[in-house]
């Protein structure tokens, strides 16, 4: 008798759950279903800050920094890398910093060396190779702002950076 009661109770609970799961909102407000569709359609690999968006490589994690008035950045880390120090690429746009100032500062303070210029898409970057595993690639944007693509724990090369740089959309 006890088993029959448990089976009947389980069947009742199952039927109730199915009925509740199929329940529709009859008041004409489909906000929940619209939100779900929008989230499902939105690309999850876009790093977006106030001044630009960038496509984050598959398997990388992005952190956005909008806290400064003079700069905005998206930092991307290869979380799936087997390396002890995970490769990092950070795209930074500065409002009030010039390319000349940035390069001079890097060459003075970090004992870094000037690397070869690198052309990626519409941008030509001046590269600074860091002795501390931080490499800087600078270009001046059409509106006068400075863009830096900082590469940490790996050397910057056009093939690796090309998909990231070409995906940058300035606002």
Coordinates of N, CA, C and O in Angstrom, one line a residue:
X1 N 0.8 -1.2 0.0 CA 0.0 0.0 0.0 C 0.9 1.3 0.0 O 0.6 2.2 -0.7
X2 N 1.9 1.2 0.8 CA 2.8 2.4 0.9 C 3.5 2.6 -0.5 O 3.7 3.8 -0.9
X3 N 3.9 1.6 -1.2 CA 4.5 1.8 -2.5 C 3.5 2.4 -3.5 O 3.9 3.3 -4.3
X4 N 2.3 2.0 -3.5 CA 1.3 2.6 -4.4 C 1.1 4.1 -4.0 O 1.0 4.9 -5.0
X5 N 1.1 4.5 -2.8 CA 1.0 5.8 -2.4 C 2.2 6.7 -2.9 O 2.0 7.8 -3.4
X6 N 3.4 6.1 -2.8 CA 4.6 6.8 -3.2 C 4.6 7.0 -4.7 O 4.9 8.1 -5.2
X7 N 4.1 6.0 -5.5 CA 4.1 6.1 -6.9 C 3.0 7.1 -7.3 O 3.3 8.0 -8.2
X8 N 1.9 7.2 -6.7 CA 0.8 8.1 -7.0 C 1.3 9.5 -6.7 O 1.1 10.5 -7.4
X9 N 2.0 9.7 -5.5 CA 2.6 11.0 -5.2 C 3.6 11.5 -6.2 O 3.6 12.6 -6.6
X10 N 4.5 10.6 -6.6 CA 5.5 10.9 -7.6 C 4.9 11.3 -8.9 O 5.3 12.3 -9.6
X11 N 3.8 10.6 -9.3 CA 3.1 10.9 -10.6 C 2.4 12.2 -10.5 O 2.5 13.0 -11.5
X12 N 1.9 12.6 -9.4 CA 1.2 13.8 -9.2 C 2.2 15.0 -9.3 O 2.0 16.0 -9.9
X13 N 3.3 14.8 -8.6 CA 4.4 15.8 -8.6 C 4.9 16.0 -10.0 O 5.1 17.1 -10.5
X14 N 5.1 14.9 -10.8 CA 5.6 15.0 -12.1 C 4.6 15.7 -13.0 O 5.0 16.6 -13.8
X15 N 3.3 15.4 -12.9 CA 2.3 16.0 -13.7 C 2.2 17.5 -13.4 O 2.1 18.4 -14.3
X16 N 2.3 17.9 -12.1 CA 2.3 19.3 -11.7 C 3.5 20.0 -12.3 O 3.3 21.2 -12.8
X17 N 4.6 19.4 -12.3 CA 5.8 20.1 -12.8 C 5.7 20.3 -14.3 O 6.1 21.3 -14.9
X18 N 5.2 19.3 -15.0 CA 5.0 19.4 -16.5 C 4.0 20.5 -16.8 O 4.2 21.3 -17.7
X19 N 2.9 20.5 -16.1 CA 1.9 21.5 -16.3 C 2.4 22.9 -16.0 O 2.2 23.9 -16.8
X20 N 3.2 23.1 -15.0 CA 3.7 24.4 -14.7 C 4.8 24.8 -15.7 O 4.9 26.0 -16.0
X21 N 5.5 23.9 -16.2 CA 6.6 24.2 -17.1 C 6.0 24.6 -18.5 O 6.6 25.4 -19.2
X22 N 4.8 24.2 -18.8 CA 4.2 24.6 -20.1 C 3.2 25.8 -19.9 O 2.6 26.2 -20.9
X23 N 3.1 26.3 -18.8 CA 2.3 27.5 -18.5 C 2.7 28.7 -19.3 O 3.9 29.0 -19.3
X24 N 1.8 29.4 -20.0 CA 2.1 30.6 -20.7 C 1.6 31.8 -20.0 O 0.6 31.7 -19.3
X25 N 2.2 32.9 -20.3 CA 1.7 34.2 -19.8 C 0.6 34.7 -20.6 O 0.9 35.1 -21.8
X26 N -0.6 34.7 -20.2 CA -1.8 35.1 -21.0 C -2.1 36.6 -20.9 O -3.0 37.0 -21.5
X27 N -1.3 37.4 -20.2 CA -1.6 38.8 -20.1 C -1.0 39.6 -21.2 O -1.0 40.8 -21.2
X28 N -0.4 39.0 -22.2 CA 0.1 39.7 -23.4 C 1.5 40.1 -23.2 O 2.1 40.7 -24.1
X29 N 2.1 40.0 -22.0 CA 3.4 40.4 -21.7 C 4.4 39.3 -21.9 O 4.5 38.3 -21.2
X30 N 5.2 39.3 -23.0 CA 6.1 38.2 -23.3 C 7.5 38.7 -23.0 O 8.5 38.3 -23.6
X31 N 7.7 39.4 -22.0 CA 9.1 40.0 -21.6 C 10.1 38.9 -21.3 O 11.2 38.9 -21.8
X32 N 9.6 37.8 -20.6 CA 10.6 36.8 -20.3 C 11.1 36.0 -21.5 O 12.3 35.8 -21.6
X33 N 10.2 35.7 -22.5 CA 10.6 35.0 -23.6 C 11.5 35.9 -24.5 O 12.4 35.4 -25.1
X34 N 11.2 37.2 -24.6 CA 12.0 38.1 -25.4 C 13.4 38.2 -24.8 O 14.4 38.1 -25.5
X35 N 13.5 38.4 -23.5 CA 14.9 38.5 -22.9 C 15.7 37.2 -23.2 O 16.8 37.3 -23.5
X36 N 15.1 36.0 -23.1 CA 15.8 34.8 -23.3 C 16.3 34.8 -24.8 O 17.4 34.4 -25.0
X37 N 15.5 35.2 -25.7 CA 15.9 35.2 -27.1 C 17.0 36.2 -27.3 O 18.0 35.9 -28.0
X38 N 17.0 37.4 -26.7 CA 18.0 38.3 -26.9 C 19.3 37.8 -26.3 O 20.4 38.0 -27.0
X39 N 19.3 37.2 -25.2 CA 20.5 36.7 -24.6 C 21.1 35.6 -25.4 O 22.3 35.5 -25.7
X40 N 20.2 34.7 -25.9 CA 20.7 33.6 -26.7 C 21.3 34.1 -28.0 O 22.3 33.5 -28.5
X41 N 20.8 35.2 -28.6 CA 21.3 35.7 -29.9 C 22.6 36.6 -29.7 O 23.3 36.8 -30.6
X42 N 22.8 37.2 -28.5 CA 23.9 38.1 -28.3 C 25.2 37.3 -28.3 O 25.3 36.3 -27.6
X43 N 26.2 37.8 -29.0 CA 27.5 37.1 -29.0 C 28.1 37.2 -27.6 O 28.1 38.3 -27.0
X44 N 28.6 36.1 -27.1 CA 29.2 36.1 -25.8 C 30.7 36.4 -25.8 O 31.3 36.5 -24.8
X45 N 31.3 36.6 -27.0 CA 32.7 36.9 -27.1 C 33.0 38.3 -27.4 O 34.0 38.6 -28.1
X46 N 32.2 39.3 -27.0 CA 32.5 40.7 -27.3 C 32.9 41.4 -26.0 O 32.2 41.3 -25.0
X47 N 34.1 42.0 -26.0 CA 34.5 42.9 -24.9 C 34.1 44.3 -25.2 O 34.5 44.8 -26.3
X48 N 33.2 44.9 -24.4 CA 32.7 46.2 -24.7 C 33.0 47.2 -23.6 O 32.6 47.0 -22.5
X49 N 33.7 48.3 -23.9 CA 33.8 49.4 -23.0 C 33.2 50.7 -23.6 O 32.6 50.6 -24.7
X50 N 33.3 51.8 -23.0 CA 32.6 53.0 -23.4 C 33.1 53.5 -24.8 O 32.4 54.1 -25.5
X51 N 34.4 53.2 -25.1 CA 34.9 53.8 -26.3 C 35.1 52.8 -27.5 O 35.4 53.3 -28.6
X52 N 35.0 51.5 -27.2 CA 35.2 50.6 -28.3 C 34.7 49.2 -27.9 O 34.5 48.9 -26.7
X53 N 34.6 48.3 -28.9 CA 34.3 46.9 -28.7 C 35.4 46.1 -29.4 O 36.0 46.6 -30.3
X54 N 35.6 44.9 -28.9 CA 36.7 44.0 -29.4 C 36.2 42.6 -29.3 O 35.5 42.3 -28.3
X55 N 36.4 41.8 -30.3 CA 36.1 40.4 -30.2 C 37.1 39.6 -29.4 O 38.3 39.7 -29.7
X56 N 36.7 38.9 -28.4 CA 37.5 38.2 -27.5 C 37.7 36.8 -28.1 O 36.8 36.1 -28.5
X57 N 39.0 36.4 -28.2 CA 39.3 35.0 -28.8 C 38.5 33.9 -28.0 O 38.3 34.0 -26.8
X58 N 38.2 32.9 -28.8 CA 37.5 31.7 -28.2 C 38.4 31.2 -27.0 O 39.6 31.0 -27.2
X59 N 37.8 30.9 -25.9 CA 38.5 30.4 -24.7 C 39.2 31.4 -23.9 O 39.9 31.0 -23.0
X60 N 39.1 32.7 -24.2 CA 39.7 33.7 -23.4 C 38.6 34.4 -22.6 O 37.5 34.4 -22.9
X61 N 39.1 35.0 -21.5 CA 38.2 35.7 -20.5 C 38.5 37.2 -20.6 O 39.7 37.6 -20.7
X62 N 37.5 38.1 -20.7 CA 37.7 39.5 -20.8 C 37.3 40.2 -19.5 O 36.4 39.8 -18.9
X63 N 38.1 41.3 -19.3 CA 37.8 42.2 -18.1 C 37.8 43.6 -18.7 O 38.7 44.0 -19.4
X64 N 36.7 44.3 -18.4 CA 36.5 45.7 -19.0 C 36.8 46.7 -17.9 O 36.4 46.5 -16.8
X65 N 37.5 47.8 -18.2 CA 37.8 48.8 -17.3 C 37.4 50.2 -17.9 O 38.0 50.7 -18.8
X66 N 36.3 50.7 -17.3 CA 35.7 52.0 -17.7 C 35.9 53.0 -16.6 O 35.3 54.1 -16.7
X67 N 36.7 52.7 -15.6 CA 36.8 53.6 -14.4 C 37.6 54.9 -14.6 O 37.4 55.8 -13.8
X68 N 38.3 55.0 -15.6 CA 39.2 56.2 -15.8 C 38.6 57.1 -16.8 O 38.1 56.7 -17.9
X69 N 38.7 58.5 -16.6 CA 38.2 59.4 -17.6 C 39.1 59.5 -18.8 O 38.7 59.8 -19.9
X70 N 40.4 59.2 -18.6 CA 41.4 59.4 -19.6 C 41.7 58.1 -20.4 O 42.5 58.2 -21.4
X71 N 41.2 57.0 -20.0 CA 41.5 55.7 -20.7 C 40.4 54.7 -20.5 O 39.8 54.7 -19.4
X72 N 40.2 53.8 -21.4 CA 39.3 52.7 -21.3 C 40.0 51.5 -21.8 O 40.8 51.6 -22.8
X73 N 39.7 50.3 -21.3 CA 40.5 49.1 -21.7 C 39.6 47.9 -21.6 O 38.7 47.8 -20.9
X74 N 40.0 46.9 -22.5 CA 39.5 45.5 -22.4 C 40.7 44.6 -22.3 O 41.6 44.6 -23.2
X75 N 40.8 43.9 -21.2 CA 41.9 43.0 -20.9 C 41.5 41.5 -21.2 O 40.4 41.1 -20.6
X76 N 42.2 40.8 -22.0 CA 41.8 39.4 -22.4 C 42.9 38.5 -22.0 O 44.0 38.7 -22.3
X77 N 42.5 37.4 -21.3 CA 43.4 36.4 -20.8 C 43.1 35.0 -21.4 O 41.9 34.6 -21.3
X78 N 44.1 34.3 -21.9 CA 43.9 33.0 -22.4 C 43.8 32.0 -21.2 O 44.8 31.4 -20.8
X79 N 42.6 31.8 -20.7 CA 42.5 31.0 -19.5 C 42.7 29.5 -19.8 O 42.9 28.7 -18.8
X80 N 42.7 29.0 -21.0 CA 42.8 27.6 -21.4 C 44.3 27.3 -21.7 O 44.6 26.1 -21.9
X81 N 45.2 28.3 -21.6 CA 46.6 28.0 -21.9 C 47.2 27.1 -20.9 O 46.9 27.2 -19.7
X82 N 48.1 26.2 -21.3 CA 48.8 25.3 -20.3 C 50.0 26.0 -19.7 O 50.7 25.4 -18.9
X83 N 50.3 27.2 -20.2 CA 51.5 27.9 -19.7 C 51.3 28.3 -18.2 O 50.2 28.6 -17.8
X84 N 52.4 28.4 -17.5 CA 52.3 28.9 -16.1 C 51.8 30.3 -16.0 O 50.9 30.6 -15.2
X85 N 52.3 31.2 -16.9 CA 51.8 32.5 -17.0 C 51.0 32.6 -18.2 O 51.5 32.4 -19.4
X86 N 49.7 32.9 -18.1 CA 48.7 32.9 -19.2 C 48.9 34.1 -20.1 O 49.1 35.2 -19.6
X87 N 49.0 33.9 -21.4 CA 49.1 35.0 -22.3 C 47.9 36.0 -22.1 O 46.8 35.6 -21.9
X88 N 48.3 37.3 -22.2 CA 47.3 38.4 -22.0 C 47.4 39.4 -23.2 O 48.5 39.7 -23.6
X89 N 46.3 39.8 -23.7 CA 46.3 40.9 -24.6 C 45.3 42.0 -24.1 O 44.2 41.6 -23.7
X90 N 45.8 43.2 -24.0 CA 45.0 44.3 -23.5 C 44.9 45.4 -24.5 O 45.9 45.8 -25.0
X91 N 43.7 45.8 -24.9 CA 43.5 46.9 -25.8 C 43.1 48.1 -24.9 O 42.1 48.0 -24.2
X92 N 43.9 49.2 -25.1 CA 43.6 50.4 -24.3 C 43.5 51.6 -25.2 O 44.3 51.7 -26.2
X93 N 42.6 52.4 -25.0 CA 42.5 53.7 -25.7 C 42.7 54.8 -24.7 O 42.0 54.8 -23.7
X94 N 43.6 55.7 -25.0 CA 43.9 56.9 -24.2 C 43.3 58.1 -24.8 O 43.5 58.3 -26.0
X95 N 42.8 59.0 -24.0 CA 42.2 60.3 -24.5 C 43.3 61.3 -24.6 O 43.4 62.1 -25.6
X96 N 44.2 61.4 -23.6 CA 45.1 62.6 -23.5 C 46.6 62.2 -23.5 O 47.4 62.9 -23.0
X97 N 46.9 61.1 -24.1 CA 48.3 60.6 -24.2 C 48.7 60.5 -25.6 O 48.0 60.0 -26.5
X98 N 49.9 61.0 -25.9 CA 50.4 60.9 -27.3 C 51.3 59.7 -27.5 O 51.8 59.1 -26.5
X99 N 51.4 59.3 -28.7 CA 52.3 58.1 -29.0 C 53.7 58.4 -28.7 O 54.4 57.5 -28.1
X100 N 54.2 59.6 -28.9 CA 55.6 59.9 -28.6 C 55.8 59.8 -27.1 O 56.8 59.3 -26.7
X101 N 54.9 60.4 -26.3 CA 55.0 60.3 -24.9 C 55.0 58.9 -24.3 O 55.8 58.5 -23.5
X102 N 54.2 58.1 -24.9 CA 54.1 56.7 -24.4 C 55.4 55.9 -24.7 O 55.9 55.2 -23.9
X103 N 55.9 56.1 -25.9 CA 57.1 55.4 -26.4 C 58.3 55.9 -25.5 O 59.1 55.1 -25.0
X104 N 58.4 57.2 -25.4 CA 59.5 57.7 -24.6 C 59.5 57.2 -23.1 O 60.5 56.9 -22.6
X105 N 58.3 57.2 -22.6 CA 58.1 56.7 -21.2 C 58.5 55.3 -21.1 O 59.3 54.9 -20.1
X106 N 58.1 54.4 -22.0 CA 58.4 53.0 -22.0 C 59.9 52.8 -22.1 O 60.5 52.0 -21.4
X107 N 60.6 53.5 -23.0 CA 62.0 53.3 -23.3 C 62.8 53.8 -22.1 O 63.9 53.2 -21.8
X108 N 62.4 54.8 -21.3 CA 63.1 55.3 -20.2 C 62.9 54.4 -19.0 O 63.9 54.0 -18.3
X109 N 61.7 54.1 -18.6 CA 61.4 53.5 -17.3 C 61.6 52.0 -17.3 O 62.0 51.5 -16.2
X110 N 61.4 51.3 -18.3 CA 61.5 49.8 -18.2 C 62.7 49.2 -18.9 O 62.9 48.0 -19.0
X111 N 63.6 50.0 -19.4 CA 64.8 49.6 -20.1 C 64.4 48.7 -21.3 O 65.0 47.7 -21.6
X112 N 63.3 49.1 -21.9 CA 62.8 48.3 -23.0 C 63.5 48.7 -24.3 O 64.3 49.7 -24.3
X113 N 63.2 48.0 -25.4 CA 63.9 48.4 -26.7 C 62.8 48.5 -27.8 O 61.7 47.9 -27.7
X114 N 63.1 49.4 -28.7 CA 62.2 49.6 -29.9 C 62.2 48.4 -30.8 O 63.3 47.9 -31.1
X115 N 61.0 47.9 -31.1 CA 60.9 46.8 -32.0 C 60.5 47.3 -33.4 O 60.5 48.5 -33.7
X116 N 60.3 46.4 -34.3 CA 59.9 46.7 -35.6 C 58.4 47.3 -35.7 O 57.6 46.9 -34.8
X117 N 58.2 48.1 -36.6 CA 56.8 48.6 -36.8 C 56.0 47.4 -37.3 O 56.5 46.5 -38.0
X118 N 54.7 47.4 -37.0 CA 53.8 46.2 -37.4 C 52.6 46.8 -38.0 O 51.9 47.6 -37.4
X119 N 52.2 46.3 -39.2 CA 51.0 46.8 -39.9 C 49.9 45.7 -39.7 O 50.2 44.5 -40.0
X120 N 48.8 46.1 -39.2 CA 47.7 45.2 -39.0 C 46.4 45.9 -39.5 O 46.0 46.9 -38.9
X121 N 45.8 45.4 -40.5 CA 44.7 46.1 -41.1 C 45.0 47.6 -41.4 O 46.0 47.9 -42.1
X122 N 44.2 48.5 -40.9 CA 44.4 49.9 -41.2 C 45.4 50.6 -40.3 O 45.7 51.7 -40.4
X123 N 45.9 49.8 -39.3 CA 46.8 50.4 -38.3 C 48.2 50.0 -38.5 O 48.5 48.9 -38.8
X124 N 49.1 51.0 -38.3 CA 50.5 50.7 -38.2 C 51.0 51.0 -36.8 O 50.8 52.1 -36.2
X125 N 51.5 50.0 -36.1 CA 51.9 50.0 -34.7 C 53.4 50.2 -34.6 O 54.1 49.5 -35.3
X126 N 53.8 51.1 -33.6 CA 55.2 51.1 -33.2 C 55.3 50.2 -32.0 O 54.4 50.2 -31.1
X127 N 56.2 49.3 -32.0 CA 56.3 48.3 -31.0 C 57.5 48.6 -30.0 O 58.5 49.0 -30.5
X128 N 57.2 48.3 -28.8 CA 58.2 48.4 -27.7 C 58.3 47.0 -27.1 O 57.3 46.5 -26.6
X129 N 59.5 46.4 -27.1 CA 59.7 45.1 -26.6 C 60.2 45.2 -25.1 O 61.2 45.8 -24.9
X130 N 59.4 44.7 -24.2 CA 59.7 44.9 -22.8 C 60.6 43.8 -22.2 O 60.4 42.6 -22.5
X131 N 61.5 44.2 -21.4 CA 62.3 43.2 -20.7 C 61.6 42.5 -19.6 O 62.0 41.5 -19.1
X132 N 60.4 43.0 -19.2 CA 59.6 42.4 -18.1 C 58.4 41.6 -18.7 O 57.4 41.5 -18.0
X133 N 58.5 41.1 -19.9 CA 57.5 40.3 -20.5 C 56.2 41.1 -20.9 O 55.2 40.5 -21.2
X134 N 56.3 42.4 -20.8 CA 55.2 43.3 -21.3 C 55.6 44.0 -22.5 O 56.6 44.8 -22.5
X135 N 54.9 43.8 -23.6 CA 55.3 44.4 -24.9 C 54.1 45.3 -25.3 O 53.0 45.0 -25.1
X136 N 54.5 46.5 -25.8 CA 53.5 47.5 -26.2 C 53.5 47.8 -27.7 O 54.5 47.9 -28.3
X137 N 52.3 47.9 -28.2 CA 52.1 48.3 -29.6 C 51.2 49.5 -29.7 O 50.1 49.5 -29.2
X138 N 51.8 50.6 -30.2 CA 51.0 51.9 -30.2 C 50.7 52.4 -31.6 O 51.5 52.2 -32.5
X139 N 49.5 53.0 -31.7 CA 49.1 53.7 -32.9 C 48.2 54.8 -32.6 O 47.5 54.8 -31.6
X140 N 48.3 55.9 -33.3 CA 47.5 57.1 -33.1 C 46.2 56.9 -34.0 O 46.4 56.6 -35.2
X141 N 45.1 57.1 -33.4 CA 43.8 56.9 -34.1 C 43.5 58.2 -34.9 O 44.1 59.3 -34.6
X142 N 42.6 58.1 -35.9 CA 42.2 59.3 -36.7 C 41.7 60.5 -35.9 O 42.0 61.6 -36.3
X143 N 41.1 60.2 -34.8 CA 40.6 61.3 -34.0 C 41.6 61.8 -33.0 O 41.3 62.7 -32.1
X144 N 42.9 61.4 -33.0 CA 43.9 61.9 -32.2 C 44.2 61.1 -30.9 O 45.2 61.3 -30.2
X145 N 43.2 60.2 -30.6 CA 43.4 59.3 -29.4 C 44.5 58.3 -29.7 O 44.8 58.0 -30.8
X146 N 45.1 57.8 -28.6 CA 46.2 56.8 -28.7 C 45.6 55.4 -28.4 O 44.9 55.3 -27.4
X147 N 45.9 54.4 -29.2 CA 45.5 53.0 -29.0 C 46.7 52.2 -28.7 O 47.7 52.3 -29.4
X148 N 46.7 51.5 -27.6 CA 47.8 50.6 -27.3 C 47.2 49.1 -27.2 O 46.2 48.9 -26.7
X149 N 48.0 48.2 -27.9 CA 47.7 46.8 -27.7 C 48.9 46.3 -26.9 O 50.0 46.2 -27.4
X150 N 48.6 45.9 -25.7 CA 49.6 45.4 -24.8 C 49.6 43.9 -24.8 O 48.5 43.3 -24.6
X151 N 50.7 43.3 -25.0 CA 50.8 41.8 -25.1 C 51.7 41.4 -23.9 O 52.9 41.8 -23.8
X152 N 51.2 40.5 -23.1 CA 52.0 40.0 -21.9 C 52.3 38.5 -22.0 O 51.4 37.8 -22.4
X153 N 53.5 38.1 -21.7 CA 54.0 36.8 -21.7 C 54.1 36.1 -23.1 O 54.2 34.9 -23.2
X154 N 54.1 36.9 -24.1 CA 54.3 36.4 -25.4 C 54.7 37.5 -26.3 O 54.4 38.7 -26.0
X155 N 55.5 37.3 -27.4 CA 55.9 38.4 -28.3 C 54.7 38.8 -29.2 O 54.0 37.9 -29.7
X156 N 54.6 40.1 -29.5 CA 53.5 40.5 -30.4 C 53.9 40.1 -31.8 O 55.0 40.4 -32.2
X157 N 53.0 39.5 -32.5 CA 53.2 39.3 -33.9 C 51.9 39.6 -34.7 O 50.8 39.4 -34.1
X158 N 52.0 40.0 -35.9 CA 50.8 40.4 -36.7 C 49.8 39.3 -36.8 O 48.6 39.6 -36.8
X159 N 50.2 38.1 -37.1 CA 49.3 37.0 -37.3 C 48.4 36.7 -36.1 O 47.2 36.5 -36.2
X160 N 49.1 36.7 -34.9 CA 48.3 36.5 -33.7 C 47.4 37.6 -33.3 O 46.2 37.4 -32.9
X161 N 47.8 38.8 -33.5 CA 47.0 40.0 -33.1 C 46.0 40.4 -34.2 O 45.0 41.1 -33.9
X162 N 46.2 40.0 -35.4 CA 45.3 40.4 -36.5 C 43.8 40.2 -36.2 O 43.1 41.2 -36.4
X163 N 43.3 39.0 -35.8 CA 41.9 38.9 -35.6 C 41.4 39.8 -34.5 O 40.3 40.3 -34.6
X164 N 42.2 40.1 -33.5 CA 41.8 40.9 -32.4 C 41.7 42.4 -32.9 O 40.7 43.1 -32.7
X165 N 42.8 42.9 -33.5 CA 42.9 44.3 -33.9 C 41.8 44.5 -35.0 O 41.2 45.6 -34.9
X166 N 41.6 43.6 -35.9 CA 40.6 43.9 -37.0 C 39.2 43.9 -36.4 O 38.3 44.4 -37.1
X167 N 39.0 43.3 -35.3 CA 37.7 43.2 -34.7 C 37.3 44.5 -33.9 O 36.2 44.7 -33.5
X168 N 38.3 45.4 -33.6 CA 38.1 46.6 -32.8 C 37.2 47.5 -33.6 O 37.4 47.9 -34.7
X169 N 36.1 47.9 -32.9 CA 35.1 48.9 -33.4 C 35.1 50.1 -32.5 O 34.7 50.0 -31.3
X170 N 35.6 51.2 -33.0 CA 35.7 52.4 -32.1 C 34.3 53.1 -32.1 O 33.5 53.0 -33.0
X171 N 34.0 53.7 -31.0 CA 32.7 54.4 -30.8 C 33.0 55.9 -30.9 O 34.0 56.4 -30.6

